[in-house]
XYZ file of C-alpha atoms in Angstrom:
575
model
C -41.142 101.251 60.289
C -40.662 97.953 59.573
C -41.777 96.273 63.276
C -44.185 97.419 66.143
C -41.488 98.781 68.185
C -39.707 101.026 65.455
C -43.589 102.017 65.154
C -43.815 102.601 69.011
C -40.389 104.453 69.169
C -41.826 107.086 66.265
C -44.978 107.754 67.396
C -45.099 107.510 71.328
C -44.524 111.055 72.236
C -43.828 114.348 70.445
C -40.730 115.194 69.813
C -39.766 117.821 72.891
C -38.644 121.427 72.209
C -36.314 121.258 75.059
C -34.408 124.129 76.706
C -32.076 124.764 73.746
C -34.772 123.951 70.959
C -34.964 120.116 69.093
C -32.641 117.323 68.517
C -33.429 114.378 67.137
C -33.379 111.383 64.592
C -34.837 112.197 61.644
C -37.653 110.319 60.112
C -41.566 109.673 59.795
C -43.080 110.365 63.076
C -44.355 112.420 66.296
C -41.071 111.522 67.538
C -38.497 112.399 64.859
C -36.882 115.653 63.041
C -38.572 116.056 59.856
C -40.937 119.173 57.829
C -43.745 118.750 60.455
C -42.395 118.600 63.814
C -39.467 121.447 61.835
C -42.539 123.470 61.196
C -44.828 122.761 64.050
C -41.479 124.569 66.592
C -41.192 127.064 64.139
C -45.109 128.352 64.670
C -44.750 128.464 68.419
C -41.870 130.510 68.034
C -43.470 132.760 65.700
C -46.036 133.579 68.301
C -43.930 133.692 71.054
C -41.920 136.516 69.747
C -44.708 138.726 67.689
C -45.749 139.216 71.384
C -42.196 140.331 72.105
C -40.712 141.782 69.301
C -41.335 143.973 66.303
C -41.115 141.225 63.084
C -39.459 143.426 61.227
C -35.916 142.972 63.581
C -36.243 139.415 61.927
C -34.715 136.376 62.820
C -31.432 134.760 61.075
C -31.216 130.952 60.016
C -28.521 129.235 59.752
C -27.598 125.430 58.723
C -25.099 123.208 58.376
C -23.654 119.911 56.236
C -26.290 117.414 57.779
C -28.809 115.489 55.767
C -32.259 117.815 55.320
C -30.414 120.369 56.987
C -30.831 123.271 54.435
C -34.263 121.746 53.903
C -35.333 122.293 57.284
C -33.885 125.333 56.904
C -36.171 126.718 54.147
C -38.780 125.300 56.178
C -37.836 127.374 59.095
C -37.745 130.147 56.762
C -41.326 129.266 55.555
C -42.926 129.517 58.819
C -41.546 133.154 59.907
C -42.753 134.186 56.610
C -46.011 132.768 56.867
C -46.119 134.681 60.318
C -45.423 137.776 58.462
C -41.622 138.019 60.373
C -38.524 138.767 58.350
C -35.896 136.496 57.479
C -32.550 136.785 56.996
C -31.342 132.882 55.643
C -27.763 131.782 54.829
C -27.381 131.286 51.173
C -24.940 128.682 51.922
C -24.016 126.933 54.875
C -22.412 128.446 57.708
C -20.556 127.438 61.441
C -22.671 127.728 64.328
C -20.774 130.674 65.911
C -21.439 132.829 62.484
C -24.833 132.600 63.573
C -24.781 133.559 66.734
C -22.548 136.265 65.666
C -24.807 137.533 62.778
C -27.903 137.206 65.508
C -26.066 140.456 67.206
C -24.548 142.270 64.311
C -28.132 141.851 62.166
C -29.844 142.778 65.606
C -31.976 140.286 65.169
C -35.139 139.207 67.748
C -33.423 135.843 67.140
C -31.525 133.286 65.201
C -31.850 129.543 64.367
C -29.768 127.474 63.675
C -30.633 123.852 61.812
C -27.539 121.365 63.409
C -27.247 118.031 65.520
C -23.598 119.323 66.184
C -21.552 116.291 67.333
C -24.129 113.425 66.912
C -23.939 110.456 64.397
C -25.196 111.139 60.872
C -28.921 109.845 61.891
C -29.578 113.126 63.786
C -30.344 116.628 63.003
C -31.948 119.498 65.572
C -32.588 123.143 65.632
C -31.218 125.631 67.773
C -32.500 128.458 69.238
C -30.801 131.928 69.985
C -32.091 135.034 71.886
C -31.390 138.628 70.590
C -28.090 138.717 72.511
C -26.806 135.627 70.362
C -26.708 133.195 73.363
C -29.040 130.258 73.451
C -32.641 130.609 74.431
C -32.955 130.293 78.761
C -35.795 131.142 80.931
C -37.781 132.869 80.522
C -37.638 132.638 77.035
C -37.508 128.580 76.704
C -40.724 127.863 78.778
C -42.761 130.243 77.180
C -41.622 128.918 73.407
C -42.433 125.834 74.624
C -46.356 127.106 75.969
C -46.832 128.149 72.885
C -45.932 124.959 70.896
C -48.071 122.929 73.379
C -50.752 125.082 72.308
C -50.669 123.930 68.679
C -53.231 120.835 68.329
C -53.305 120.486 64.766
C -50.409 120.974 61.965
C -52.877 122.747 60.371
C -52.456 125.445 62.341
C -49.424 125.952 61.044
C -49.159 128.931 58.523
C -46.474 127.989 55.883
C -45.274 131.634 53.111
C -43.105 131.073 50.336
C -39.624 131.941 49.856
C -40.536 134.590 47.358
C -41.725 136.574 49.855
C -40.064 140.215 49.563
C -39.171 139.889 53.563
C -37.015 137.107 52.783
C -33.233 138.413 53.090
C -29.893 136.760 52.128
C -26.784 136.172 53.849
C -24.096 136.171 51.727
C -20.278 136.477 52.592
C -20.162 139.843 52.725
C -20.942 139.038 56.735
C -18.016 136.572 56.893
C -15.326 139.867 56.859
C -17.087 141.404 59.984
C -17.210 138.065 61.961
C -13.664 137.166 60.971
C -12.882 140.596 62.018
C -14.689 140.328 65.217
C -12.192 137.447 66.066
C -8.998 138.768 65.184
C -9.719 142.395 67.100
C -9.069 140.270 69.953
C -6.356 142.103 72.119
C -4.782 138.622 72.619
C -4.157 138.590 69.071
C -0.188 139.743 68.099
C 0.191 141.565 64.809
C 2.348 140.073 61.667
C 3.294 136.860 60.536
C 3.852 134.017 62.618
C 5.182 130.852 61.933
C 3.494 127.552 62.827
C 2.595 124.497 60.238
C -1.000 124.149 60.594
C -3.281 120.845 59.481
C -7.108 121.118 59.325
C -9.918 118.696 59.405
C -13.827 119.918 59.038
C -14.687 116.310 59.181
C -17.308 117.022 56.049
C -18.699 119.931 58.333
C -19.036 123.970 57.984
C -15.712 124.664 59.392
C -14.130 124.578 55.891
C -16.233 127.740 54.827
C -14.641 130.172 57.486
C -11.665 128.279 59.459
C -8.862 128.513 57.079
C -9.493 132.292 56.777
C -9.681 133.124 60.015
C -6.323 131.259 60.441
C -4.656 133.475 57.580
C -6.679 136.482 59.131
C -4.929 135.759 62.044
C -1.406 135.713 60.731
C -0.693 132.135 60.046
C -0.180 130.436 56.937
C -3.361 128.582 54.881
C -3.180 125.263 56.927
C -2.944 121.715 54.852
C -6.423 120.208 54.535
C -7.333 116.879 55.381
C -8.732 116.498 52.107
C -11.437 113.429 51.826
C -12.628 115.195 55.168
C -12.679 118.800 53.890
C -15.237 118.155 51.418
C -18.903 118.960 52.792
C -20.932 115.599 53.200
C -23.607 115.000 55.717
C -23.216 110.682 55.987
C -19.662 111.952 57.336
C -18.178 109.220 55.205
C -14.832 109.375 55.703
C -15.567 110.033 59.793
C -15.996 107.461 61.842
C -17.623 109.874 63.824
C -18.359 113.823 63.628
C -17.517 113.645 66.859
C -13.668 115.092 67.525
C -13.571 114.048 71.123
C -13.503 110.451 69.739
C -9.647 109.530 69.335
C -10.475 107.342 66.118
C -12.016 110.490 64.480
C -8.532 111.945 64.505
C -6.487 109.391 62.897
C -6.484 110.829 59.118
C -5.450 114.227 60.855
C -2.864 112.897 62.839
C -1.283 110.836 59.883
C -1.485 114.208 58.256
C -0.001 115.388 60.975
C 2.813 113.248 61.026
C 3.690 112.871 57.128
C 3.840 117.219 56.461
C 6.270 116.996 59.797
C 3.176 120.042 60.987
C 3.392 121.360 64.678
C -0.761 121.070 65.458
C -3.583 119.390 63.783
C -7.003 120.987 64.702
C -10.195 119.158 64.351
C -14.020 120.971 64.368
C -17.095 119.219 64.522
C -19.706 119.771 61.563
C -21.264 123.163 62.890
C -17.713 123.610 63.896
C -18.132 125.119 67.620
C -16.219 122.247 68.949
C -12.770 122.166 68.542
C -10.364 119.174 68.652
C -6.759 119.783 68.876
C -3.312 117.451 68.425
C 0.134 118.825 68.871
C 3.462 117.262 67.634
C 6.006 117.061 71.012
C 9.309 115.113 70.471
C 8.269 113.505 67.333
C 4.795 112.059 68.657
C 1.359 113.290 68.424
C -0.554 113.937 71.507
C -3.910 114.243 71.733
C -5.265 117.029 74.115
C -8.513 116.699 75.871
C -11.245 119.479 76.588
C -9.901 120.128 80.117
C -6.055 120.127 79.235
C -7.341 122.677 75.935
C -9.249 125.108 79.091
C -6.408 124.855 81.181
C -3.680 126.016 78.727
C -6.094 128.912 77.240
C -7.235 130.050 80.579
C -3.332 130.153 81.906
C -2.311 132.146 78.598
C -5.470 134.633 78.866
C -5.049 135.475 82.712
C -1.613 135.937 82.315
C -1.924 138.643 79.599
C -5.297 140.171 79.715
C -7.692 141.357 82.761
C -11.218 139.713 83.050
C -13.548 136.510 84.670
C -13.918 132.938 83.528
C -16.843 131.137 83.367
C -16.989 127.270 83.113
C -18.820 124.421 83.963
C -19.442 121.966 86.826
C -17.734 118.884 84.642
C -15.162 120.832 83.363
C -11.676 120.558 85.503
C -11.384 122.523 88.602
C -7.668 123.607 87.547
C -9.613 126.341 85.547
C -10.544 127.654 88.858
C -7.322 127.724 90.566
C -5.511 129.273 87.474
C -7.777 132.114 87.242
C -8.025 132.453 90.996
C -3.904 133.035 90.688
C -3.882 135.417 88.414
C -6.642 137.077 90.424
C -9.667 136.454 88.088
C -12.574 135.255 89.578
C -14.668 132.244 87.955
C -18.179 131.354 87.851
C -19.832 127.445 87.240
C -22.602 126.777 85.606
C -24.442 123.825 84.794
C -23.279 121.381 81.686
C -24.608 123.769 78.335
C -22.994 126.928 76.786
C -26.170 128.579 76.864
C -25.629 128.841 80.440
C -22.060 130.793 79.796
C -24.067 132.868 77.790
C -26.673 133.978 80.035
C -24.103 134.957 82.636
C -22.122 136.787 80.287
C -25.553 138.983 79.475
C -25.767 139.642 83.476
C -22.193 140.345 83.895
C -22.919 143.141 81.295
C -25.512 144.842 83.365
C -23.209 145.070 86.172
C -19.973 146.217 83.412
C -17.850 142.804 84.506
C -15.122 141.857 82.142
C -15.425 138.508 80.348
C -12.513 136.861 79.375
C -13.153 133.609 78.644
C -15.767 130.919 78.435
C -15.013 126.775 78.548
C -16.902 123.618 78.999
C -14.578 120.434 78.970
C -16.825 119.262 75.621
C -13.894 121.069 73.225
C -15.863 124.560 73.557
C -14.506 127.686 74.356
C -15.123 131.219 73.586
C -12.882 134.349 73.851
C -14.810 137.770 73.087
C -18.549 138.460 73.045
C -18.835 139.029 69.353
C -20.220 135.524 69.375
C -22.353 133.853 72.756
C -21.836 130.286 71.573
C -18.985 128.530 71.508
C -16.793 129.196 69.106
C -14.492 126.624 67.024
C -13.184 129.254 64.432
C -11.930 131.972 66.712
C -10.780 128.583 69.509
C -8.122 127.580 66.357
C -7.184 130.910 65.773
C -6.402 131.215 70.145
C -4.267 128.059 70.260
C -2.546 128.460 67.321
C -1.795 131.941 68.926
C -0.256 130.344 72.256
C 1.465 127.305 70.251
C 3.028 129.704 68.054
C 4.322 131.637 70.991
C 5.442 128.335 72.455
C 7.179 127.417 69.155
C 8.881 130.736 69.261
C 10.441 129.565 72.629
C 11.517 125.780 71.419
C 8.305 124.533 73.021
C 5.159 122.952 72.425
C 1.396 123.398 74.271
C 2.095 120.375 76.281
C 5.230 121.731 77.921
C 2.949 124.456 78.615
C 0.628 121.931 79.764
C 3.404 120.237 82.162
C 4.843 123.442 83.146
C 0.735 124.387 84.492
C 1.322 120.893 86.260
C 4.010 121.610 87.804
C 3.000 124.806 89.167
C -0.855 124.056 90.140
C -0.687 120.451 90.933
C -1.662 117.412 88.230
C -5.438 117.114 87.332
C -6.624 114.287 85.071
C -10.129 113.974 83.735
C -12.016 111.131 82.253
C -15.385 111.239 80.453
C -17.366 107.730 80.090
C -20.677 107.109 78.256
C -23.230 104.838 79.298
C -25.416 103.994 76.121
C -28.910 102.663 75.651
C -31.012 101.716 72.863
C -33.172 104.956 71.420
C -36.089 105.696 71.696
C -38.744 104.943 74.680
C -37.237 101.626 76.262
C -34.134 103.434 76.165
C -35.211 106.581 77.980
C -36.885 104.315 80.686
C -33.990 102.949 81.443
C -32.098 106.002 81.931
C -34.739 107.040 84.333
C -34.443 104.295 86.179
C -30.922 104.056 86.635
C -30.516 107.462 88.091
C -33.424 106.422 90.020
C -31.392 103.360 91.249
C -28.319 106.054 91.812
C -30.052 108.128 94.246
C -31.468 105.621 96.022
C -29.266 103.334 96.543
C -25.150 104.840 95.744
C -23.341 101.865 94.504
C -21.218 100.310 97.451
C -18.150 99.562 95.508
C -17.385 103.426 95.069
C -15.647 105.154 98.535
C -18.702 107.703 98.513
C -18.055 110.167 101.642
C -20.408 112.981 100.157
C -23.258 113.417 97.367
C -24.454 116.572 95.652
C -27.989 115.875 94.619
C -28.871 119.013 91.671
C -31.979 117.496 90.841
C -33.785 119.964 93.518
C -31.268 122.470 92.734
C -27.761 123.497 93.890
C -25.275 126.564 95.054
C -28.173 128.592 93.303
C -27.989 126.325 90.080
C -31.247 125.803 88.713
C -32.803 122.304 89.109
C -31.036 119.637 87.130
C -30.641 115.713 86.982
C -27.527 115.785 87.976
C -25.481 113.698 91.073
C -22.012 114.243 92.102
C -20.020 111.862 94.120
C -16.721 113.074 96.075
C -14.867 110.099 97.027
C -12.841 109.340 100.403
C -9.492 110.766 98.394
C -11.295 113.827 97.034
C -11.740 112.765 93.258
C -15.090 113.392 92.145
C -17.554 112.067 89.793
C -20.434 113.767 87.906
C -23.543 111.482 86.468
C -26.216 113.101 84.511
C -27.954 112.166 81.434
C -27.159 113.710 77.648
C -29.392 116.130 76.839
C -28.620 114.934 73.434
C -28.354 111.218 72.962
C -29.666 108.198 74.727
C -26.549 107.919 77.547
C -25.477 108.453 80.422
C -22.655 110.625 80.765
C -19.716 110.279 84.012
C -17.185 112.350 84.255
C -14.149 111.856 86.774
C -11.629 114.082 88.182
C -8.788 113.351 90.147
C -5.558 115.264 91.885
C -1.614 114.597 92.694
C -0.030 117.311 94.554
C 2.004 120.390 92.788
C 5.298 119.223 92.187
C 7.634 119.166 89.886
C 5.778 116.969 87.092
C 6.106 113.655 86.219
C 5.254 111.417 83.923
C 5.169 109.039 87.176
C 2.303 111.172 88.243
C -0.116 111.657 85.304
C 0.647 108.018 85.530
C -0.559 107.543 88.751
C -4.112 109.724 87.477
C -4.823 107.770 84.839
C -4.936 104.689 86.473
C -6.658 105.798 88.719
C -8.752 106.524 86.683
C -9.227 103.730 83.998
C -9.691 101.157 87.393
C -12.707 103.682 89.016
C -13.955 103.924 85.344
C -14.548 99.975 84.998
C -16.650 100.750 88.334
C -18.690 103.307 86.372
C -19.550 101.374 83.201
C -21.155 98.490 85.721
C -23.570 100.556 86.783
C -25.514 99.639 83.884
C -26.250 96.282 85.294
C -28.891 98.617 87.330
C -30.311 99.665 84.635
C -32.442 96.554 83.853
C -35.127 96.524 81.466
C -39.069 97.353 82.838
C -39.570 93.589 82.159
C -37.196 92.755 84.358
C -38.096 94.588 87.089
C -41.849 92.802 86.580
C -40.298 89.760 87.376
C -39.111 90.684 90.727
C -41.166 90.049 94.040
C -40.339 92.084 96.976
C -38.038 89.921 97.555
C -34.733 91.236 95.568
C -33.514 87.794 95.454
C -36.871 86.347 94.147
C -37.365 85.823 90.779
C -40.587 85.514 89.424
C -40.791 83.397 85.881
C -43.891 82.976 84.235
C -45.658 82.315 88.129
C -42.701 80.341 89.183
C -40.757 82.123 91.919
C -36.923 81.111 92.279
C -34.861 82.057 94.728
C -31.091 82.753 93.236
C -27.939 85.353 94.236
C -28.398 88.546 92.357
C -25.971 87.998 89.673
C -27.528 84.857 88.619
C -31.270 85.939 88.975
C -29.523 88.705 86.211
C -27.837 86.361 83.961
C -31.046 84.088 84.278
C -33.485 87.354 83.171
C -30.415 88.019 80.112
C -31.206 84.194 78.615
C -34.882 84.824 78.830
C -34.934 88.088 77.372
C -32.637 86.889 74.541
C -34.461 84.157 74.009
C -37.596 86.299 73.226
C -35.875 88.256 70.978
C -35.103 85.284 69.251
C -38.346 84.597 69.030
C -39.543 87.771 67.874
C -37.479 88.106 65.103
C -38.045 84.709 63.579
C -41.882 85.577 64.139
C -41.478 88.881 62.541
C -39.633 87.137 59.861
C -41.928 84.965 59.108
């Protein structure tokens, strides 16, 4: 709070329920997570759901490592109760999936569950579940969200106490019967199996339930990153909670290396994201999302009856394993919530789920849980690499062996990032804005998917996809999360025998389209830019002096002047 705009950026809007519930930084303002805006969701969905369910099913809460997370919590809690609703809050903090899980086996109305999953230490949010454990989707999200918008005042707000006798804890006498709901799994062999196992939480509330599930399972207690085992929301020894991020990985895969292990798996802090290293001929290799979906989905069909569903960014070889093994698949739009939702149709009409993937490290196997699911995702590929070990072999000959069969398929994810809060948003606006308008020229485009007004009976999203002249795609949207812009790519060689040649080939094929991709941002020019522009695109105006320059100078020239006001600004603010 210490300048205008850090003022501005707090207090210019309200912070927006959105279709899965809040995410945020946390701080002082309209803007931010903290008690108030915590409180102010809570109330809406307190009235929302004593018009649709009896209070006494109750609701289940849920929270992870994060800073203020088991605060927010107990002000979750404090809300319900002060709405007369019944509670039923972790004593101690719990995964993500547990709660989802414990949502269905409490029969709950609902669950919450107080995480910013993968984000940097600065965020928090609060996630929503229905009574089937998936995340809330319509109807259910719009009309949480009327009845928020309906609250003028904080006042409003009716705040109980925790000493209220419809408060209820969960303790870990719940952890058995989710840990059982894993290992039931008919993909599950019986007895001991041998794999060396390594295990990183990064500071998160994997380390509660992951290492017993693993022994549940049949493995042996895996070796703990340590420093990164122990339960600290500023992440410290992370340099990011993120384990998509190959620098996250490192301590693991020194672990890795040093206990000569055969797999190092990573979760994020609510652990329903799980990261995952395998050691092949002496070396580490890091698999990605899409490789991780590929493998599980080629192991499931090939053993068990039932349909996939996955995402649109996720890689189509998902599709044309199942498809093989005669399974069909369904794609959703980018968000679990949406696997969950067609797993709740698909059991009005008695289809089998098998298994559920987005390229983001989240899978599911079962319906136990409707989230992804980190703890039971370890316990499946330690499964399949332990039945590769028993053969001499690791997941990536698996991997190569898939190639080999169903063609090569490489995928790369870039982010696009821009300052927080309301410039930054802007910005992102206007650059997909820009995109629709006007496709960048230096990109083969032969045919674009607008979602935006909806697609292949996918609801409305802002979303574009771009199939280029040799059939790789690529998938812009924003994060729903952070202030980016996400592209994904996905490219093809034909099914041969594989390669290294080939996956080559891929990835740069990639990494040269990808520097393509990150210059889009030049588009993305600040409002004050844009102000200085005459109809004329190659017209700037300066202060009421037009200049006529070529495009990438009238954009360096607008990059001095803006610096220089910065300058300027600071040393005012300064002094």
């Amino acid at each position: 709070m210490n300048s205008p705009a850090n003022l501005e950026s707090a207090f210019y809007t309200e912070l927006q329920f959105g279709t899965g519930g809040l995410r945020g930084i946390m701080g002082v303002g309209t803007s931010r997570m903290n008690i108030y805006t915590v409180r102010k969701a809570t109330q809406g969905l307190a009235t929302y759901l004593l018009k649709h369910s009896p209070p006494e099913k109750g609701v289940v809460i849920g929270f992870d490592s994060r800073i203020n997370s088991e605060l927010f919590a107990q002000e979750t809690a404090r809300v319900l109760l002060g709405n007369q609703i019944r509670v039923y809050l972790c004593k101690n903090l719990r995964p993500t999936p547990f709660i989802s899980f414990a949502c269905r086996h409490l029969n709950a109305s609902a669950a919450i569950m107080i995480t910013a999953s993968h984000n940097p230490k600065e965020y928090n949010g609060y996630k929503v579940y229905w009574d089937d454990g998936a995340q809330i989707v319509a109807p259910h999200d719009t009309g949480i969200i009327q009845e928020i918008e309906k609250i003028t005042s904080y006042s409003d707000v009716s705040v109980g106490h925790l000493s209220s006798p419809l408060l209820h804890s969960i303790d870990q006498d719940l952890d058995e019967a989710y840990l059982q709901s894993i290992t039931s799994h008919p993909i599950f062999t019986r007895g001991p199996k041998q794999l060396k196992i390594c295990y990183s939480s990064l500071h998160g509330a994997g380390i509660t339930l992951l290492p017993k599930a693993l022994i549940a399972a049949g493995f042996s207690s895996p070796t703990l990153v340590q420093d990164q085992c122990e339960v600290n929301g500023h992440f410290p020894s992370a340099p990011s909670p993120n384990p998509e991020q190959p620098e996250t990985l490192e301590k693991g895969i020194l672990l890795l290396k040093e206990t000569a292990s055969d797999i190092l798996f990573v979760s994020d802090p609510d652990a329903d994201r799980l990261g995952c290293v395998v050691m092949h001929a002496g070396h580490p290799v890091i698999l990605n999302g899409h490789q991780l979906a590929a493998i599980a989905t080629y192991y499931l069909c090939s053993s068990l009856k039932g349909n996939i569903v996955t995402t649109i960014v996720t890689t189509p070889l998902v599709d044309t394993i199942a498809h093989h093994f005669g399974a069909s698949t369904t794609r959703v739009l980018t968000g679990f919530k949406y696997i969950g939702e067609v797993i709740r149709q698909w059991e009005t009409t008695n289809t089998p789920f098998l298994f559920g993937a987005e390229e983001s490290l989240g899978y599911l196997i079962g319906t136990s849980c409707r989230d992804k699911d980190g703890i039971a995702s370890a316990c499946l590929f330690a499964e399949i690499a332990a039945h590769m070990k028993s053969q001499g072999k690791t997941l990536l000959d698996l991997l190569h062996s898939i190639y080999s069969q169903f063609g090569v398929r490489l995928e790369k994810a870039i982010s696009i990032n821009f300052s927080s809060g309301k410039e930054g948003l802007q910005r992102i606006r206007h650059l997909m804005e820009k995109l629709r308008s006007a496709p960048p020229s230096s990109l083969p485009i032969v045919q674009t998917i607008d979602y935006l007004p909806g697609h292949a009976s996918l609801p409305p999203s802002d979303v574009l996809q771009w199939t280029l002249q040799d059939g790789t795609t690529v998938i812009i949207r924003p994060s729903g999360t952070e202030p980016k812009l996400k592209a994904y790519l996905s490219t093809s060689r034909p099914a041969t025998a594989f390669t290294a040649e080939s996956l080559q080939a891929c990835d740069s094929y990639l990494n040269q389209t990808s520097i393509k991709i990150k210059e889009l941002n030049i588009m993305a020019q600040p409002l004050r830019f844009l102000n200085m522009l005459t109809e004329d695109p190659l017209l700037v105006n300066y202060e009421g002096i037009k200049v006529r320059v070529p495009d990438p100078i009238a954009y360096a020239f607008h990059k001095l002047i803006i610096s220089g006001r910065r300058r300027k600004e600071e040393k005012q603010s300064k002094d």
